[in-house]
Amino acid sequence: MKQKFIILIAISTLSLSVAGQIRHDKAGVDISYYLPEGYTYNQDIPKPEDVFGFPLGSQHPDWGQVVAYMEALDKASDRFSVTIKGHTYQYRPILEIVATSPENQKNIANIREEHLALTDGKSSDVSKMPVIVSLIYSIHGNEPSGVNASIAIAYFLAAAQGAKIDDILSKTVVVMVPGINPDGINRFASWVNTSRSYTDVSSPDSREFTEPWPSSRTNHYWADCNRDWLMAQHPEGRTSLKTYLDWLPNIVVDQHEQGPSRHYYFSPGHPLRTHPLTSQENQNLTQEISSYCAKELDKIGSLYFSKEGYDDFYIGKGAAYGDIHGSVCLLYEQPTSRGHLRETRHGIRSFAWTIRNQSLSSYATILAGYEMKDKLMNYQKAFYVNSKEQAAKDAIKGYVFDTRGSKTVAAHFMETMAYHKIDVYHLAKDISTEGQSFKASDAYVIPTGQKYYDMVRALMENMLEYKDSIFYDVSTWTFPHAFNLHYATLKSISGLTGEKIDPQLTAFTAGQVIGGKSDYAYVFENREFYSHKVIYELLKNGIRVTVGTKPFSFASGSVKKDMGYGTVVVPVGNQALSSDAIYNLIVQLAEQTGVDIYSATTGLMSDVDLGSPAFNVIGKPEIAILVGRSMGTPESGEIWYLFDRRLQIPVTLIESNTLTAKQLQRYTTIIIANGSPTLSKPSEEALVEWVRNGGNLIATGRANVWVRNNKLIDFGTKSSVFKEDSTIYRPYAEQEEANAGNQISGVILNCTLDCTHPLGWGFDQKEIAVFKIGNVFFKKDNNPYVSPLHYTSKPLLSGFLSAQNRALLKDSPAVIAKTAGSGLVVLFADDLNFRSYWFGGSKIFLNAVFFGDCVKTENYYY
């Protein structure tokens, strides 16, 4: 035994020695691999390995290391400055790096102001002004070549020496965002570094290339940050807007990754899939800038493509937003390695190779900005002149709107407009237009004749005409429908614009307790968006709450008001808290949520009394979302965000493959979003039994398949398979185009809403817009009462919808709410919480959670 022990020690020592030699041999490529030729470098500027402890490309730096390196360059170079522009949900800083000549750095505030003045029509000699080039990296956390290329190009800008770089930096201000999604970047770096082998494994089967759900592409709430430039609901999107609008750069490049077996892509995209507000001149400049990228990639033998596969239609992403602000925006897509070494059909590709392509493309962009400086500056200057002229010619001079009585939705809308720097005014006087009436007390005006005229149009207009039927993202996003605004266009705004909304004061107006303290009851409508927050907080504090299934005329003292379906009554007597404690809580909640709450001194009303059997007791919802690899990522994240962030109501995220019958017993509502949960047979049976024993199941989008397979309720679906004319032959090359448009890529549809149904409580409108992605079509049920939301006979409001899909959607259900035993199943065909800005749909979704038990109560009196 002793002899064996000595041998083992010897082998172990030998292994350590060999391993040490291998580690030394795997030191990685030199920084020069990532940099353009023809420059020397200042040896006093730290290289990435000086800060990281490993060479760039040999391992994935986490976000803290990226920040540390940028701060090291800031200290070492007078060309460099670092600013924290925002923070993520996980409190990581989002950085803005400005790199330019030392002389420009000393005058950077004036340079920025002079550049912005150029867009305001003030005359300046552009030949004496530097061009602004914006480089954005890794808005998707698991696209690491971007953030790592930012490290290489940052070193280049700080350390390169010679007359050429001095001249470039004197005439160029480079604004870099090394990573707009630090939380995702950090998740991915941790995963891939943890999962890699010591000896790099290139097999695609490796765990290194298979992130757990929901992957690190997204932010904390699983939102795609590159779709949030328009919606501006998350810190990453909001910070992107701030960085962009603070500079209005001449060039914006958004650097991404795509599938591993493709070649490098750069803009322009498909010529028929450009937003109609983007000019041909813009696309010509895009082509000219991308030619610089092509030259750099030619030098190193990297293949590439453009003008196909991607498009510039959706302006809510970094590679398109600036196109309607006078910038020239480009998308760069690097084939991913998703790890350190990866086999593809084009050979083995290394992480370092992906960084190199991105770094040299960044350099090419800077060079293009430098050499095209005056052309780009003059283009941007002319853009705003033309925009002002187009606004003057536009027959539509503005939009008037109200938020259907919701102060909080108004505040959220104003906040979003402020992020886009869109001016909004109070309506100066009551008006009627287009058959609709608006009151000065709660209506607003957005003039089209303002600096960002094109942006106003992009946010407010419906779109119904398209050159193509294929979309990389959605085909529409009209904001009035998303925020459920009551709105109309204006042919004149003369005398209609009152006080301008202060963008710094967009918080909603606090609610009031009208009538003061009561020893009998409090009453409030379910009209405000945050009404459900009030209900939950009352229930959490042990206060009994009821909800009315009928409208009634409220009268208490001098206060008289018609109360609608879903009005909430809070009795004061026989509660766990004293009347004083209840009053203090009611006051606090009204102030926090904007909900007006009325004091009742009597329960006797002229029609329905407050103790009527028409009032149902509400139970405190205990909510869980089944999540995991088979579930919809953005849809699950939107629901999590709605409860956790907006309403601050706890919601449990349960990995579906871990669900047990015992876990189910603590929840009243289970949500499955746009997918079929991966359940064991016992767990599946337990979930079905849980519903039939009284649980509420909400299933959205493709989750209806799981409900149908488990025969929880009877419902029918329609097939949307495209039917070709089989009597004629067609060229194979036309197959993609022939099928184009059959898949719904994001349209806005008009629905009829039953406001008497619990899912419609709190609304007083007959129609409401929903956003539809995907081809889920329900058949009309034999029971006429189970579909409180259905598409109208002419449902299309905005977006591309094929004739076949129009026919399928006409008068069909958007929601099916049916009992299953003692429980309830609510099927939503669509994503009612789309990208967290679809406030009208979210309210319907909240009703399903809070008032589901009322759907199960078929007779209120027995």
CSV table of C-alpha atoms in Angstrom, one decimal, residues 39 73 188 225 317 328 356 359 396 445 472-473 577 590 595 641-642 663 717 728 730 750 763 765 781 792:
chain,number,residue,atom,x,y,z
A,39,TYR,CA,-0.3,51.5,-35.8
A,73,LEU,CA,-8.1,53.0,-19.4
A,188,PHE,CA,-23.3,34.1,-19.8
A,225,CYS,CA,-33.5,44.6,-24.4
A,317,LYS,CA,-34.0,48.3,-31.9
A,328,VAL,CA,-27.3,56.2,-40.1
A,356,ARG,CA,-11.5,39.8,-34.2
A,359,SER,CA,-13.3,44.5,-33.4
A,396,ILE,CA,-52.5,65.9,-39.3
A,445,VAL,CA,-52.4,66.9,-27.1
A,472,TYR,CA,-37.7,40.0,-38.8
A,473,ASP,CA,-39.7,41.4,-35.8
A,577,LEU,CA,-58.1,45.7,12.0
A,590,ALA,CA,-55.0,55.7,-2.5
A,595,VAL,CA,-57.1,55.0,-6.9
A,641,TYR,CA,-42.6,41.7,-14.3
A,642,LEU,CA,-46.3,42.7,-14.1
A,663,GLN,CA,-46.5,22.2,-4.1
A,717,THR,CA,-59.0,25.4,-32.7
A,728,ILE,CA,-50.6,24.2,-60.8
A,730,ARG,CA,-44.6,26.4,-59.0
A,750,ASN,CA,-59.8,45.0,-32.5
A,763,PHE,CA,-63.8,48.9,-18.5
A,765,GLN,CA,-65.7,50.5,-23.6
A,781,ASP,CA,-67.8,27.8,-28.4
A,792,THR,CA,-64.6,41.9,-34.4
